[in-house]
Every structure is written in C-alpha cells, then in structure tokens.
C-alpha cells in the first residue's frame, strides 16, 4: 500500500467516518469502525467541546489532502479578514484551490491524486501551466488538462467514476478535459459525503 493510500485510510479510521465517500474506505459498512493504532479499540468516552472542535478541524483539513497545519491556518486567517461569515469564507477558499477544482472536475479519483496531478505539471490555468496545488483560482478561470496528458489512463478512469458527480459551481467538459470555475460555492453547495462543520473550526481557532 502506498504512503498516500495509507494516509487516506488512516484519516478515515481516525475520524470514524468515510469522509470522501470511497467504497474501499475502512469505515464503510462491514469494515472496522475503530480508530487506527494499537489503542484504536479502546472504549470511547464523551468528547469535550475542545475535542469536538479539534475533530472538526482535523476532518476538514484532512479532506483536502491533509494539508499542513501552517497552510490551513493561513487559509483560516484569510477567511477571517474577508467580509461575511468566516465559516463560509473558509469553505470558499478551500474549494478555490486548484487541486480541489481538479478533484471536483473528476480529472482524478482522489484529492491526494489531484495534488500529485497538479504538481507533475499536467494542468493549465487560463492557458498557463501551473504546478502549485494550493494555487487559488478565481471565478471564471479556465482549468484544462495539458494536451500531452489527456490520454493518461488514470485520467480516463477518473472521468468514468460513477461514485460522485461534478458540482454545479464547476462547468466541466470531459470531451475537451476542461473545467471552468463558475462561482465560489457556499457550504451547502459542496458535496461532502460526511458532515463538515466549519463553524466548529472557527470556534477552535477563536479559543
């Protein structure tokens, strides 16, 4: 098992939820429901408010490819500086990441693969090659797979996956392997398989 797959499954088990909705998740029906590691099967007590907030933060951070704490905090700080509800702004900023859009457009099967896909230079934004997964896209930006990469087997397989759909804030054309970031979504627009609670993330950092 690769490090990336191991990390993904470990996050699912730690959260006790199938946060990406993948059928092979270790917490899918009939699979182990306890956490990872030698102490994973210990009886769980009632979680404190801090624990609940930390869990919400770790789940949201993990969903986007388990991005670093430093990077996640920087996104949160940007959300605080913006007008409007901080939780909604946080979701909008996370969904504006290039790797998130590549994943939402179904060019790759997982958010971890999206980071790798971008890093390896397979993507262009408005005609310019971009290899930074955290690159922040703007409304109306055109994201496209480079011509040399359009026949990659992993790409073709991801497009055919039936387990998730492209959300309506992204206009994807799989015949051309392009996607337009039509608008910045709100929490209710984002098709999270598991419940995300950005309000608890705000409470965590506001302590």
mmCIF file with all atom_site columns, N, CA and C in Angstrom, residues 72-141:
data_model
loop_
_atom_site.group_PDB
_atom_site.id
_atom_site.type_symbol
_atom_site.label_atom_id
_atom_site.label_alt_id
_atom_site.label_comp_id
_atom_site.label_asym_id
_atom_site.label_entity_id
_atom_site.label_seq_id
_atom_site.pdbx_PDB_ins_code
_atom_site.Cartn_x
_atom_site.Cartn_y
_atom_site.Cartn_z
_atom_site.occupancy
_atom_site.B_iso_or_equiv
_atom_site.pdbx_formal_charge
_atom_site.auth_seq_id
_atom_site.auth_comp_id
_atom_site.auth_asym_id
_atom_site.auth_atom_id
_atom_site.pdbx_PDB_model_num
ATOM 1   N N  . UNK A 1 72  ? -3.204  25.467 6.443   1.00 0.00 ? 72  UNK A N  1
ATOM 2   C CA . UNK A 1 72  ? -4.624  25.531 6.797   1.00 0.00 ? 72  UNK A CA 1
ATOM 3   C C  . UNK A 1 72  ? -4.904  26.760 7.657   1.00 0.00 ? 72  UNK A C  1
ATOM 4   N N  . UNK A 1 73  ? -4.018  27.056 8.585   1.00 0.00 ? 73  UNK A N  1
ATOM 5   C CA . UNK A 1 73  ? -4.199  28.233 9.432   1.00 0.00 ? 73  UNK A CA 1
ATOM 6   C C  . UNK A 1 73  ? -4.139  29.516 8.606   1.00 0.00 ? 73  UNK A C  1
ATOM 7   N N  . UNK A 1 74  ? -3.268  29.539 7.597   1.00 0.00 ? 74  UNK A N  1
ATOM 8   C CA . UNK A 1 74  ? -3.167  30.712 6.730   1.00 0.00 ? 74  UNK A CA 1
ATOM 9   C C  . UNK A 1 74  ? -4.473  30.923 5.957   1.00 0.00 ? 74  UNK A C  1
ATOM 10  N N  . UNK A 1 75  ? -5.097  29.828 5.531   1.00 0.00 ? 75  UNK A N  1
ATOM 11  C CA . UNK A 1 75  ? -6.381  29.925 4.831   1.00 0.00 ? 75  UNK A CA 1
ATOM 12  C C  . UNK A 1 75  ? -7.445  30.448 5.788   1.00 0.00 ? 75  UNK A C  1
ATOM 13  N N  . UNK A 1 76  ? -7.432  29.947 7.009   1.00 0.00 ? 76  UNK A N  1
ATOM 14  C CA . UNK A 1 76  ? -8.390  30.421 8.014   1.00 0.00 ? 76  UNK A CA 1
ATOM 15  C C  . UNK A 1 76  ? -8.206  31.922 8.273   1.00 0.00 ? 76  UNK A C  1
ATOM 16  N N  . UNK A 1 77  ? -6.956  32.356 8.434   1.00 0.00 ? 77  UNK A N  1
ATOM 17  C CA . UNK A 1 77  ? -6.686  33.773 8.694   1.00 0.00 ? 77  UNK A CA 1
ATOM 18  C C  . UNK A 1 77  ? -7.190  34.647 7.550   1.00 0.00 ? 77  UNK A C  1
ATOM 19  N N  . UNK A 1 78  ? -7.057  34.155 6.311   1.00 0.00 ? 78  UNK A N  1
ATOM 20  C CA . UNK A 1 78  ? -7.579  34.884 5.157   1.00 0.00 ? 78  UNK A CA 1
ATOM 21  C C  . UNK A 1 78  ? -9.097  34.955 5.226   1.00 0.00 ? 78  UNK A C  1
ATOM 22  N N  . UNK A 1 79  ? -9.742  33.867 5.653   1.00 0.00 ? 79  UNK A N  1
ATOM 23  C CA . UNK A 1 79  ? -11.200 33.833 5.782   1.00 0.00 ? 79  UNK A CA 1
ATOM 24  C C  . UNK A 1 79  ? -11.676 34.856 6.818   1.00 0.00 ? 79  UNK A C  1
ATOM 25  N N  . UNK A 1 80  ? -10.926 35.015 7.903   1.00 0.00 ? 80  UNK A N  1
ATOM 26  C CA . UNK A 1 80  ? -11.276 35.980 8.953   1.00 0.00 ? 80  UNK A CA 1
ATOM 27  C C  . UNK A 1 80  ? -11.221 37.404 8.420   1.00 0.00 ? 80  UNK A C  1
ATOM 28  N N  . UNK A 1 81  ? -10.233 37.671 7.571   1.00 0.00 ? 81  UNK A N  1
ATOM 29  C CA . UNK A 1 81  ? -10.068 39.027 7.036   1.00 0.00 ? 81  UNK A CA 1
ATOM 30  C C  . UNK A 1 81  ? -11.167 39.420 6.049   1.00 0.00 ? 81  UNK A C  1
ATOM 31  N N  . UNK A 1 82  ? -11.849 38.443 5.493   1.00 0.00 ? 82  UNK A N  1
ATOM 32  C CA . UNK A 1 82  ? -12.872 38.724 4.491   1.00 0.00 ? 82  UNK A CA 1
ATOM 33  C C  . UNK A 1 82  ? -14.218 39.031 5.142   1.00 0.00 ? 82  UNK A C  1
ATOM 34  N N  . UNK A 1 83  ? -15.024 39.792 4.437   1.00 0.00 ? 83  UNK A N  1
ATOM 35  C CA . UNK A 1 83  ? -16.355 40.113 4.939   1.00 0.00 ? 83  UNK A CA 1
ATOM 36  C C  . UNK A 1 83  ? -17.265 38.896 4.863   1.00 0.00 ? 83  UNK A C  1
ATOM 37  N N  . UNK A 1 84  ? -18.231 38.855 5.766   1.00 0.00 ? 84  UNK A N  1
ATOM 38  C CA . UNK A 1 84  ? -19.187 37.759 5.732   1.00 0.00 ? 84  UNK A CA 1
ATOM 39  C C  . UNK A 1 84  ? -18.864 36.696 6.764   1.00 0.00 ? 84  UNK A C  1
ATOM 40  N N  . UNK A 1 85  ? -19.601 35.603 6.716   1.00 0.00 ? 85  UNK A N  1
ATOM 41  C CA . UNK A 1 85  ? -19.450 34.506 7.645   1.00 0.00 ? 85  UNK A CA 1
ATOM 42  C C  . UNK A 1 85  ? -18.094 33.826 7.447   1.00 0.00 ? 85  UNK A C  1
ATOM 43  N N  . UNK A 1 86  ? -17.311 33.724 8.505   1.00 0.00 ? 86  UNK A N  1
ATOM 44  C CA . UNK A 1 86  ? -15.956 33.174 8.406   1.00 0.00 ? 86  UNK A CA 1
ATOM 45  C C  . UNK A 1 86  ? -15.968 31.720 7.952   1.00 0.00 ? 86  UNK A C  1
ATOM 46  N N  . UNK A 1 87  ? -16.928 30.933 8.471   1.00 0.00 ? 87  UNK A N  1
ATOM 47  C CA . UNK A 1 87  ? -17.010 29.529 8.080   1.00 0.00 ? 87  UNK A CA 1
ATOM 48  C C  . UNK A 1 87  ? -17.276 29.367 6.595   1.00 0.00 ? 87  UNK A C  1
ATOM 49  N N  . UNK A 1 88  ? -18.190 30.161 6.077   1.00 0.00 ? 88  UNK A N  1
ATOM 50  C CA . UNK A 1 88  ? -18.499 30.103 4.640   1.00 0.00 ? 88  UNK A CA 1
ATOM 51  C C  . UNK A 1 88  ? -17.304 30.558 3.816   1.00 0.00 ? 88  UNK A C  1
ATOM 52  N N  . UNK A 1 89  ? -16.631 31.601 4.277   1.00 0.00 ? 89  UNK A N  1
ATOM 53  C CA . UNK A 1 89  ? -15.443 32.084 3.567   1.00 0.00 ? 89  UNK A CA 1
ATOM 54  C C  . UNK A 1 89  ? -14.343 31.016 3.557   1.00 0.00 ? 89  UNK A C  1
ATOM 55  N N  . UNK A 1 90  ? -14.224 30.290 4.662   1.00 0.00 ? 90  UNK A N  1
ATOM 56  C CA . UNK A 1 90  ? -13.229 29.226 4.749   1.00 0.00 ? 90  UNK A CA 1
ATOM 57  C C  . UNK A 1 90  ? -13.490 28.144 3.709   1.00 0.00 ? 90  UNK A C  1
ATOM 58  N N  . UNK A 1 91  ? -14.744 27.736 3.583   1.00 0.00 ? 91  UNK A N  1
ATOM 59  C CA . UNK A 1 91  ? -15.105 26.719 2.589   1.00 0.00 ? 91  UNK A CA 1
ATOM 60  C C  . UNK A 1 91  ? -14.839 27.237 1.178   1.00 0.00 ? 91  UNK A C  1
ATOM 61  N N  . UNK A 1 92  ? -15.200 28.491 0.917   1.00 0.00 ? 92  UNK A N  1
ATOM 62  C CA . UNK A 1 92  ? -14.968 29.070 -0.401  1.00 0.00 ? 92  UNK A CA 1
ATOM 63  C C  . UNK A 1 92  ? -13.495 29.087 -0.776  1.00 0.00 ? 92  UNK A C  1
ATOM 64  N N  . UNK A 1 93  ? -12.639 29.420 0.182   1.00 0.00 ? 93  UNK A N  1
ATOM 65  C CA . UNK A 1 93  ? -11.197 29.450 -0.077  1.00 0.00 ? 93  UNK A CA 1
ATOM 66  C C  . UNK A 1 93  ? -10.644 28.053 -0.317  1.00 0.00 ? 93  UNK A C  1
ATOM 67  N N  . UNK A 1 94  ? -11.115 27.081 0.447   1.00 0.00 ? 94  UNK A N  1
ATOM 68  C CA . UNK A 1 94  ? -10.645 25.700 0.260   1.00 0.00 ? 94  UNK A CA 1
ATOM 69  C C  . UNK A 1 94  ? -11.071 25.150 -1.099  1.00 0.00 ? 94  UNK A C  1
ATOM 70  N N  . UNK A 1 95  ? -12.293 25.457 -1.497  1.00 0.00 ? 95  UNK A N  1
ATOM 71  C CA . UNK A 1 95  ? -12.786 24.969 -2.784  1.00 0.00 ? 95  UNK A CA 1
ATOM 72  C C  . UNK A 1 95  ? -12.173 25.717 -3.967  1.00 0.00 ? 95  UNK A C  1
ATOM 73  N N  . UNK A 1 96  ? -11.532 26.851 -3.706  1.00 0.00 ? 96  UNK A N  1
ATOM 74  C CA . UNK A 1 96  ? -10.887 27.625 -4.772  1.00 0.00 ? 96  UNK A CA 1
ATOM 75  C C  . UNK A 1 96  ? -9.467  27.137 -5.066  1.00 0.00 ? 96  UNK A C  1
ATOM 76  N N  . UNK A 1 97  ? -8.968  26.218 -4.241  1.00 0.00 ? 97  UNK A N  1
ATOM 77  C CA . UNK A 1 97  ? -7.643  25.649 -4.502  1.00 0.00 ? 97  UNK A CA 1
ATOM 78  C C  . UNK A 1 97  ? -7.660  24.881 -5.821  1.00 0.00 ? 97  UNK A C  1
ATOM 79  N N  . UNK A 1 98  ? -6.567  24.960 -6.560  1.00 0.00 ? 98  UNK A N  1
ATOM 80  C CA . UNK A 1 98  ? -6.501  24.289 -7.855  1.00 0.00 ? 98  UNK A CA 1
ATOM 81  C C  . UNK A 1 98  ? -6.658  22.780 -7.712  1.00 0.00 ? 98  UNK A C  1
ATOM 82  N N  . UNK A 1 99  ? -6.032  22.184 -6.702  1.00 0.00 ? 99  UNK A N  1
ATOM 83  C CA . UNK A 1 99  ? -6.161  20.735 -6.551  1.00 0.00 ? 99  UNK A CA 1
ATOM 84  C C  . UNK A 1 99  ? -7.598  20.327 -6.223  1.00 0.00 ? 99  UNK A C  1
ATOM 85  N N  . UNK A 1 100 ? -8.319  21.176 -5.479  1.00 0.00 ? 100 UNK A N  1
ATOM 86  C CA . UNK A 1 100 ? -9.717  20.881 -5.168  1.00 0.00 ? 100 UNK A CA 1
ATOM 87  C C  . UNK A 1 100 ? -10.581 20.923 -6.421  1.00 0.00 ? 100 UNK A C  1
ATOM 88  N N  . UNK A 1 101 ? -10.319 21.889 -7.296  1.00 0.00 ? 101 UNK A N  1
ATOM 89  C CA . UNK A 1 101 ? -11.103 22.013 -8.531  1.00 0.00 ? 101 UNK A CA 1
ATOM 90  C C  . UNK A 1 101 ? -10.808 20.848 -9.474  1.00 0.00 ? 101 UNK A C  1
ATOM 91  N N  . UNK A 1 102 ? -9.548  20.452 -9.550  1.00 0.00 ? 102 UNK A N  1
ATOM 92  C CA . UNK A 1 102 ? -9.175  19.302 -10.381 1.00 0.00 ? 102 UNK A CA 1
ATOM 93  C C  . UNK A 1 102 ? -9.901  18.046 -9.880  1.00 0.00 ? 102 UNK A C  1
ATOM 94  N N  . UNK A 1 103 ? -10.000 17.909 -8.571  1.00 0.00 ? 103 UNK A N  1
ATOM 95  C CA . UNK A 1 103 ? -10.718 16.773 -7.990  1.00 0.00 ? 103 UNK A CA 1
ATOM 96  C C  . UNK A 1 103 ? -12.219 16.874 -8.267  1.00 0.00 ? 103 UNK A C  1
ATOM 97  N N  . UNK A 1 104 ? -12.789 18.041 -8.042  1.00 0.00 ? 104 UNK A N  1
ATOM 98  C CA . UNK A 1 104 ? -14.230 18.232 -8.265  1.00 0.00 ? 104 UNK A CA 1
ATOM 99  C C  . UNK A 1 104 ? -14.609 18.004 -9.732  1.00 0.00 ? 104 UNK A C  1
ATOM 100 N N  . UNK A 1 105 ? -13.707 18.349 -10.648 1.00 0.00 ? 105 UNK A N  1
ATOM 101 C CA . UNK A 1 105 ? -13.977 18.183 -12.078 1.00 0.00 ? 105 UNK A CA 1
ATOM 102 C C  . UNK A 1 105 ? -13.852 16.739 -12.534 1.00 0.00 ? 105 UNK A C  1
ATOM 103 N N  . UNK A 1 106 ? -13.459 15.856 -11.615 1.00 0.00 ? 106 UNK A N  1
ATOM 104 C CA . UNK A 1 106 ? -13.309 14.423 -11.879 1.00 0.00 ? 106 UNK A CA 1
ATOM 105 C C  . UNK A 1 106 ? -12.178 14.110 -12.857 1.00 0.00 ? 106 UNK A C  1
ATOM 106 N N  . UNK A 1 107 ? -11.117 14.911 -12.800 1.00 0.00 ? 107 UNK A N  1
ATOM 107 C CA . UNK A 1 107 ? -9.937  14.598 -13.590 1.00 0.00 ? 107 UNK A CA 1
ATOM 108 C C  . UNK A 1 107 ? -9.072  13.552 -12.876 1.00 0.00 ? 107 UNK A C  1
ATOM 109 N N  . UNK A 1 108 ? -9.317  13.372 -11.595 1.00 0.00 ? 108 UNK A N  1
ATOM 110 C CA . UNK A 1 108 ? -8.568  12.417 -10.773 1.00 0.00 ? 108 UNK A CA 1
ATOM 111 C C  . UNK A 1 108 ? -9.541  11.740 -9.809  1.00 0.00 ? 108 UNK A C  1
ATOM 112 N N  . UNK A 1 109 ? -9.176  10.569 -9.273  1.00 0.00 ? 109 UNK A N  1
ATOM 113 C CA . UNK A 1 109 ? -10.105 9.861  -8.383  1.00 0.00 ? 109 UNK A CA 1
ATOM 114 C C  . UNK A 1 109 ? -10.132 10.358 -6.946  1.00 0.00 ? 109 UNK A C  1
ATOM 115 N N  . UNK A 1 110 ? -9.027  10.972 -6.466  1.00 0.00 ? 110 UNK A N  1
ATOM 116 C CA . UNK A 1 110 ? -8.959  11.410 -5.073  1.00 0.00 ? 110 UNK A CA 1
ATOM 117 C C  . UNK A 1 110 ? -8.303  12.785 -4.977  1.00 0.00 ? 110 UNK A C  1
ATOM 118 N N  . UNK A 1 111 ? -8.473  13.432 -3.814  1.00 0.00 ? 111 UNK A N  1
ATOM 119 C CA . UNK A 1 111 ? -7.830  14.725 -3.607  1.00 0.00 ? 111 UNK A CA 1
ATOM 120 C C  . UNK A 1 111 ? -6.312  14.562 -3.510  1.00 0.00 ? 111 UNK A C  1
ATOM 121 N N  . UNK A 1 112 ? -5.856  13.410 -3.042  1.00 0.00 ? 112 UNK A N  1
ATOM 122 C CA . UNK A 1 112 ? -4.414  13.156 -2.972  1.00 0.00 ? 112 UNK A CA 1
ATOM 123 C C  . UNK A 1 112 ? -3.826  13.057 -4.380  1.00 0.00 ? 112 UNK A C  1
ATOM 124 N N  . UNK A 1 113 ? -4.568  12.398 -5.260  1.00 0.00 ? 113 UNK A N  1
ATOM 125 C CA . UNK A 1 113 ? -4.133  12.286 -6.652  1.00 0.00 ? 113 UNK A CA 1
ATOM 126 C C  . UNK A 1 113 ? -4.151  13.649 -7.334  1.00 0.00 ? 113 UNK A C  1
ATOM 127 N N  . UNK A 1 114 ? -5.086  14.507 -6.929  1.00 0.00 ? 114 UNK A N  1
ATOM 128 C CA . UNK A 1 114 ? -5.181  15.845 -7.519  1.00 0.00 ? 114 UNK A CA 1
ATOM 129 C C  . UNK A 1 114 ? -3.927  16.655 -7.232  1.00 0.00 ? 114 UNK A C  1
ATOM 130 N N  . UNK A 1 115 ? -3.454  16.561 -5.992  1.00 0.00 ? 115 UNK A N  1
ATOM 131 C CA . UNK A 1 115 ? -2.223  17.283 -5.628  1.00 0.00 ? 115 UNK A CA 1
ATOM 132 C C  . UNK A 1 115 ? -1.054  16.811 -6.485  1.00 0.00 ? 115 UNK A C  1
ATOM 133 N N  . UNK A 1 116 ? -0.948  15.514 -6.661  1.00 0.00 ? 116 UNK A N  1
ATOM 134 C CA . UNK A 1 116 ? 0.140   14.951 -7.467  1.00 0.00 ? 116 UNK A CA 1
ATOM 135 C C  . UNK A 1 116 ? -0.013  15.330 -8.940  1.00 0.00 ? 116 UNK A C  1
ATOM 136 N N  . UNK A 1 117 ? -1.250  15.292 -9.420  1.00 0.00 ? 117 UNK A N  1
ATOM 137 C CA . UNK A 1 117 ? -1.538  15.604 -10.822 1.00 0.00 ? 117 UNK A CA 1
ATOM 138 C C  . UNK A 1 117 ? -1.111  17.037 -11.153 1.00 0.00 ? 117 UNK A C  1
ATOM 139 N N  . UNK A 1 118 ? -1.426  17.952 -10.248 1.00 0.00 ? 118 UNK A N  1
ATOM 140 C CA . UNK A 1 118 ? -1.042  19.353 -10.455 1.00 0.00 ? 118 UNK A CA 1
ATOM 141 C C  . UNK A 1 118 ? 0.471   19.514 -10.328 1.00 0.00 ? 118 UNK A C  1
ATOM 142 N N  . UNK A 1 119 ? 1.043   18.909 -9.299  1.00 0.00 ? 119 UNK A N  1
ATOM 143 C CA . UNK A 1 119 ? 2.491   19.041 -9.058  1.00 0.00 ? 119 UNK A CA 1
ATOM 144 C C  . UNK A 1 119 ? 3.328   18.537 -10.223 1.00 0.00 ? 119 UNK A C  1
ATOM 145 N N  . UNK A 1 120 ? 2.814   17.527 -10.930 1.00 0.00 ? 120 UNK A N  1
ATOM 146 C CA . UNK A 1 120 ? 3.554   16.961 -12.058 1.00 0.00 ? 120 UNK A CA 1
ATOM 147 C C  . UNK A 1 120 ? 3.357   17.737 -13.359 1.00 0.00 ? 120 UNK A C  1
ATOM 148 N N  . UNK A 1 121 ? 2.658   18.852 -13.269 1.00 0.00 ? 121 UNK A N  1
ATOM 149 C CA . UNK A 1 121 ? 2.566   19.748 -14.424 1.00 0.00 ? 121 UNK A CA 1
ATOM 150 C C  . UNK A 1 121 ? 1.560   19.366 -15.481 1.00 0.00 ? 121 UNK A C  1
ATOM 151 N N  . UNK A 1 122 ? 0.506   18.636 -15.116 1.00 0.00 ? 122 UNK A N  1
ATOM 152 C CA . UNK A 1 122 ? -0.490  18.197 -16.088 1.00 0.00 ? 122 UNK A CA 1
ATOM 153 C C  . UNK A 1 122 ? -1.607  19.216 -16.328 1.00 0.00 ? 122 UNK A C  1
ATOM 154 N N  . UNK A 1 123 ? -1.569  20.350 -15.611 1.00 0.00 ? 123 UNK A N  1
ATOM 155 C CA . UNK A 1 123 ? -2.705  21.278 -15.632 1.00 0.00 ? 123 UNK A CA 1
ATOM 156 C C  . UNK A 1 123 ? -2.292  22.691 -16.051 1.00 0.00 ? 123 UNK A C  1
ATOM 157 N N  . UNK A 1 124 ? -3.188  23.338 -16.771 1.00 0.00 ? 124 UNK A N  1
ATOM 158 C CA . UNK A 1 124 ? -3.009  24.747 -17.125 1.00 0.00 ? 124 UNK A CA 1
ATOM 159 C C  . UNK A 1 124 ? -4.209  25.550 -16.605 1.00 0.00 ? 124 UNK A C  1
ATOM 160 N N  . UNK A 1 125 ? -3.933  26.791 -16.217 1.00 0.00 ? 125 UNK A N  1
ATOM 161 C CA . UNK A 1 125 ? -4.989  27.708 -15.787 1.00 0.00 ? 125 UNK A CA 1
ATOM 162 C C  . UNK A 1 125 ? -4.944  28.923 -16.697 1.00 0.00 ? 125 UNK A C  1
ATOM 163 N N  . UNK A 1 126 ? -6.034  29.144 -17.408 1.00 0.00 ? 126 UNK A N  1
ATOM 164 C CA . UNK A 1 126 ? -6.105  30.252 -18.374 1.00 0.00 ? 126 UNK A CA 1
ATOM 165 C C  . UNK A 1 126 ? -4.933  30.220 -19.359 1.00 0.00 ? 126 UNK A C  1
ATOM 166 N N  . UNK A 1 127 ? -4.577  28.995 -19.773 1.00 0.00 ? 127 UNK A N  1
ATOM 167 C CA . UNK A 1 127 ? -3.532  28.827 -20.784 1.00 0.00 ? 127 UNK A CA 1
ATOM 168 C C  . UNK A 1 127 ? -2.122  28.749 -20.248 1.00 0.00 ? 127 UNK A C  1
ATOM 169 N N  . UNK A 1 128 ? -1.943  28.989 -18.948 1.00 0.00 ? 128 UNK A N  1
ATOM 170 C CA . UNK A 1 128 ? -0.607  28.964 -18.357 1.00 0.00 ? 128 UNK A CA 1
ATOM 171 C C  . UNK A 1 128 ? -0.432  27.728 -17.481 1.00 0.00 ? 128 UNK A C  1
ATOM 172 N N  . UNK A 1 129 ? 0.686   27.061 -17.637 1.00 0.00 ? 129 UNK A N  1
ATOM 173 C CA . UNK A 1 129 ? 0.953   25.875 -16.829 1.00 0.00 ? 129 UNK A CA 1
ATOM 174 C C  . UNK A 1 129 ? 1.134   26.259 -15.364 1.00 0.00 ? 129 UNK A C  1
ATOM 175 N N  . UNK A 1 130 ? 0.436   25.569 -14.485 1.00 0.00 ? 130 UNK A N  1
ATOM 176 C CA . UNK A 1 130 ? 0.527   25.822 -13.043 1.00 0.00 ? 130 UNK A CA 1
ATOM 177 C C  . UNK A 1 130 ? 0.775   24.487 -12.345 1.00 0.00 ? 130 UNK A C  1
ATOM 178 N N  . UNK A 1 131 ? 1.815   24.435 -11.506 1.00 0.00 ? 131 UNK A N  1
ATOM 179 C CA . UNK A 1 131 ? 2.132   23.186 -10.804 1.00 0.00 ? 131 UNK A CA 1
ATOM 180 C C  . UNK A 1 131 ? 2.100   23.350 -9.286  1.00 0.00 ? 131 UNK A C  1
ATOM 181 N N  . UNK A 1 132 ? 1.313   24.309 -8.818  1.00 0.00 ? 132 UNK A N  1
ATOM 182 C CA . UNK A 1 132 ? 1.165   24.569 -7.382  1.00 0.00 ? 132 UNK A CA 1
ATOM 183 C C  . UNK A 1 132 ? -0.247  24.162 -6.953  1.00 0.00 ? 132 UNK A C  1
ATOM 184 N N  . UNK A 1 133 ? -0.404  23.065 -6.220  1.00 0.00 ? 133 UNK A N  1
ATOM 185 C CA . UNK A 1 133 ? -1.736  22.587 -5.838  1.00 0.00 ? 133 UNK A CA 1
ATOM 186 C C  . UNK A 1 133 ? -2.571  23.602 -5.073  1.00 0.00 ? 133 UNK A C  1
ATOM 187 N N  . UNK A 1 134 ? -1.913  24.438 -4.263  1.00 0.00 ? 134 UNK A N  1
ATOM 188 C CA . UNK A 1 134 ? -2.642  25.417 -3.453  1.00 0.00 ? 134 UNK A CA 1
ATOM 189 C C  . UNK A 1 134 ? -2.978  26.701 -4.211  1.00 0.00 ? 134 UNK A C  1
ATOM 190 N N  . UNK A 1 135 ? -2.623  26.759 -5.494  1.00 0.00 ? 135 UNK A N  1
ATOM 191 C CA . UNK A 1 135 ? -2.917  27.945 -6.304  1.00 0.00 ? 135 UNK A CA 1
ATOM 192 C C  . UNK A 1 135 ? -4.397  28.281 -6.194  1.00 0.00 ? 135 UNK A C  1
ATOM 193 N N  . UNK A 1 136 ? -4.691  29.541 -5.912  1.00 0.00 ? 136 UNK A N  1
ATOM 194 C CA . UNK A 1 136 ? -6.079  29.952 -5.707  1.00 0.00 ? 136 UNK A CA 1
ATOM 195 C C  . UNK A 1 136 ? -6.705  30.437 -7.016  1.00 0.00 ? 136 UNK A C  1
ATOM 196 N N  . UNK A 1 137 ? -7.707  29.734 -7.453  1.00 0.00 ? 137 UNK A N  1
ATOM 197 C CA . UNK A 1 137 ? -8.404  30.095 -8.689  1.00 0.00 ? 137 UNK A CA 1
ATOM 198 C C  . UNK A 1 137 ? -9.471  31.148 -8.409  1.00 0.00 ? 137 UNK A C  1
ATOM 199 N N  . UNK A 1 138 ? -9.777  31.909 -9.431  1.00 0.00 ? 138 UNK A N  1
ATOM 200 C CA . UNK A 1 138 ? -10.804 32.942 -9.339  1.00 0.00 ? 138 UNK A CA 1
ATOM 201 C C  . UNK A 1 138 ? -12.021 32.537 -10.165 1.00 0.00 ? 138 UNK A C  1
ATOM 202 N N  . UNK A 1 139 ? -13.129 33.134 -9.850  1.00 0.00 ? 139 UNK A N  1
ATOM 203 C CA . UNK A 1 139 ? -14.356 32.868 -10.593 1.00 0.00 ? 139 UNK A CA 1
ATOM 204 C C  . UNK A 1 139 ? -14.136 33.157 -12.077 1.00 0.00 ? 139 UNK A C  1
ATOM 205 N N  . UNK A 1 140 ? -14.490 32.208 -12.926 1.00 0.00 ? 140 UNK A N  1
ATOM 206 C CA . UNK A 1 140 ? -14.316 32.366 -14.365 1.00 0.00 ? 140 UNK A CA 1
ATOM 207 C C  . UNK A 1 140 ? -13.032 31.772 -14.906 1.00 0.00 ? 140 UNK A C  1
ATOM 208 N N  . UNK A 1 141 ? -12.125 31.341 -14.042 1.00 0.00 ? 141 UNK A N  1
ATOM 209 C CA . UNK A 1 141 ? -10.862 30.748 -14.508 1.00 0.00 ? 141 UNK A CA 1
ATOM 210 C C  . UNK A 1 141 ? -11.125 29.444 -15.259 1.00 0.00 ? 141 UNK A C  1
#
